[in-house]
Coordinates of C-alpha atoms in Angstrom, one line a residue:
X278 CA 30.8 50.5 27.9
X279 CA 27.8 52.8 27.6
X280 CA 28.4 56.1 25.8
X281 CA 26.5 59.3 26.5
X282 CA 26.3 62.0 23.9
X283 CA 26.4 65.7 25.0
X284 CA 26.4 68.7 22.7
X285 CA 28.2 71.9 23.5
X286 CA 26.0 74.9 22.6
X287 CA 27.3 76.9 19.8
X288 CA 26.9 80.1 21.8
X289 CA 29.1 78.7 24.6
X290 CA 32.4 80.7 25.0
X291 CA 35.6 79.0 24.1
X292 CA 39.2 79.9 24.7
X293 CA 39.3 81.2 21.1
X294 CA 37.3 84.2 22.3
X295 CA 40.0 85.1 24.7
X296 CA 42.9 85.5 22.4
X297 CA 44.0 81.9 22.2
X298 CA 44.7 80.6 18.7
X299 CA 41.6 80.4 16.7
X300 CA 40.9 78.7 13.4
X301 CA 40.1 80.9 10.4
X302 CA 40.6 84.7 10.7
X303 CA 38.8 86.1 7.8
X304 CA 35.0 86.0 7.2
X305 CA 35.5 83.9 4.1
X306 CA 37.2 81.1 6.1
X307 CA 34.7 80.9 8.9
X308 CA 33.4 77.3 9.3
X309 CA 29.7 76.6 9.2
X310 CA 27.7 76.8 12.5
X311 CA 27.5 73.0 12.6
X312 CA 31.2 72.7 12.9
X313 CA 31.1 74.7 16.2
X314 CA 28.6 72.4 17.8
X315 CA 30.9 69.5 18.5
X316 CA 29.5 66.4 20.4
X317 CA 31.4 64.9 23.3
X318 CA 30.9 61.2 23.9
X319 CA 31.1 60.5 27.6
X320 CA 31.2 57.1 29.3
X321 CA 28.6 56.4 31.9
X322 CA 31.0 57.1 34.8
X323 CA 32.3 60.3 33.1
X324 CA 28.7 61.3 32.7
X325 CA 28.0 60.8 36.4
X326 CA 31.1 62.9 37.3
X327 CA 30.1 65.6 34.7
X328 CA 26.6 66.0 36.1
X329 CA 28.0 66.2 39.7
X330 CA 30.4 69.0 38.5
X331 CA 27.3 71.3 38.4
X332 CA 27.4 71.6 42.2
X333 CA 30.9 73.2 42.0
X334 CA 32.2 70.5 44.4
X335 CA 35.9 69.8 44.8
X336 CA 37.4 66.6 43.5
X337 CA 37.4 65.3 47.1
X338 CA 33.8 66.1 47.6
X339 CA 32.9 64.5 44.2
X340 CA 34.8 61.4 45.2
X341 CA 32.9 61.0 48.4
X342 CA 29.5 61.6 46.7
X343 CA 30.3 59.1 43.9
X344 CA 32.2 56.6 46.0
X345 CA 35.3 56.9 43.9
X346 CA 38.9 57.7 44.7
X347 CA 40.0 61.3 44.3
X348 CA 42.5 60.2 41.6
X349 CA 39.7 58.5 39.6
X350 CA 37.6 61.7 39.8
X351 CA 40.6 63.8 38.7
X352 CA 41.1 61.4 35.8
X353 CA 37.5 61.7 34.7
X354 CA 37.5 65.5 35.0
X355 CA 40.6 65.8 32.8
X356 CA 39.0 63.5 30.2
X357 CA 35.7 65.3 30.3
X358 CA 37.4 68.7 29.8
X359 CA 39.5 67.3 26.9
X360 CA 36.4 65.8 25.3
X361 CA 34.5 69.1 25.6
X362 CA 37.2 70.9 23.6
X363 CA 39.8 71.7 26.4
X364 CA 37.5 73.9 28.3
X365 CA 38.2 75.1 31.8
X366 CA 36.8 73.4 34.9
X367 CA 34.5 76.4 35.5
X368 CA 33.1 76.1 31.9
X369 CA 32.6 72.3 32.5
X370 CA 30.7 73.2 35.7
X371 CA 28.5 75.6 33.8
X372 CA 27.8 73.1 31.0
X373 CA 27.0 70.5 33.6
X374 CA 24.5 72.8 35.2
X375 CA 22.9 73.4 31.8
X376 CA 22.8 69.6 31.2
X377 CA 21.2 69.0 34.6
X378 CA 18.5 71.6 33.8
X379 CA 17.8 70.0 30.4
X380 CA 17.6 66.6 32.1
X381 CA 15.3 67.9 34.7
X382 CA 13.1 69.7 32.2
X383 CA 12.9 66.5 30.0
X384 CA 12.0 64.4 33.1
X385 CA 9.3 66.9 34.1
X386 CA 7.8 66.9 30.6
X387 CA 7.8 63.1 30.5
X388 CA 6.1 62.9 33.9
X389 CA 3.5 65.5 33.0
X390 CA 2.6 64.1 29.6
X391 CA 4.6 66.7 27.7
X392 CA 2.1 69.6 27.6
X393 CA 1.2 70.8 31.1
X394 CA 3.4 72.9 33.3
X395 CA 4.9 71.1 36.3
X396 CA 5.3 72.7 39.7
X397 CA 8.8 72.4 41.1
X398 CA 9.7 72.1 44.8

């Protein structure tokens, strides 16, 4: 099993911001910024489903694209959301879009030698 690491940005909104139970309530009890940037370890198949979530496709559309059953896609989406801190599907889609952009940017830098700007299609 190959494991892929993905960090949730510290600025990304969580349910805690919307009145759900939060951790510490007083400024003295606020955890350090490092504690907010949790890492999620996704399997290779979860990673593929996660990156495809960026399109906003339904489970059925993801299943067709990835050649999986709909129930398998549902299973992976539930696991991904749980590993990313119980975020909503929309939040997972937004994080997937950020991850795809980072992946694309890294790939462009690798192909261009790191310094030069790369024209995109």
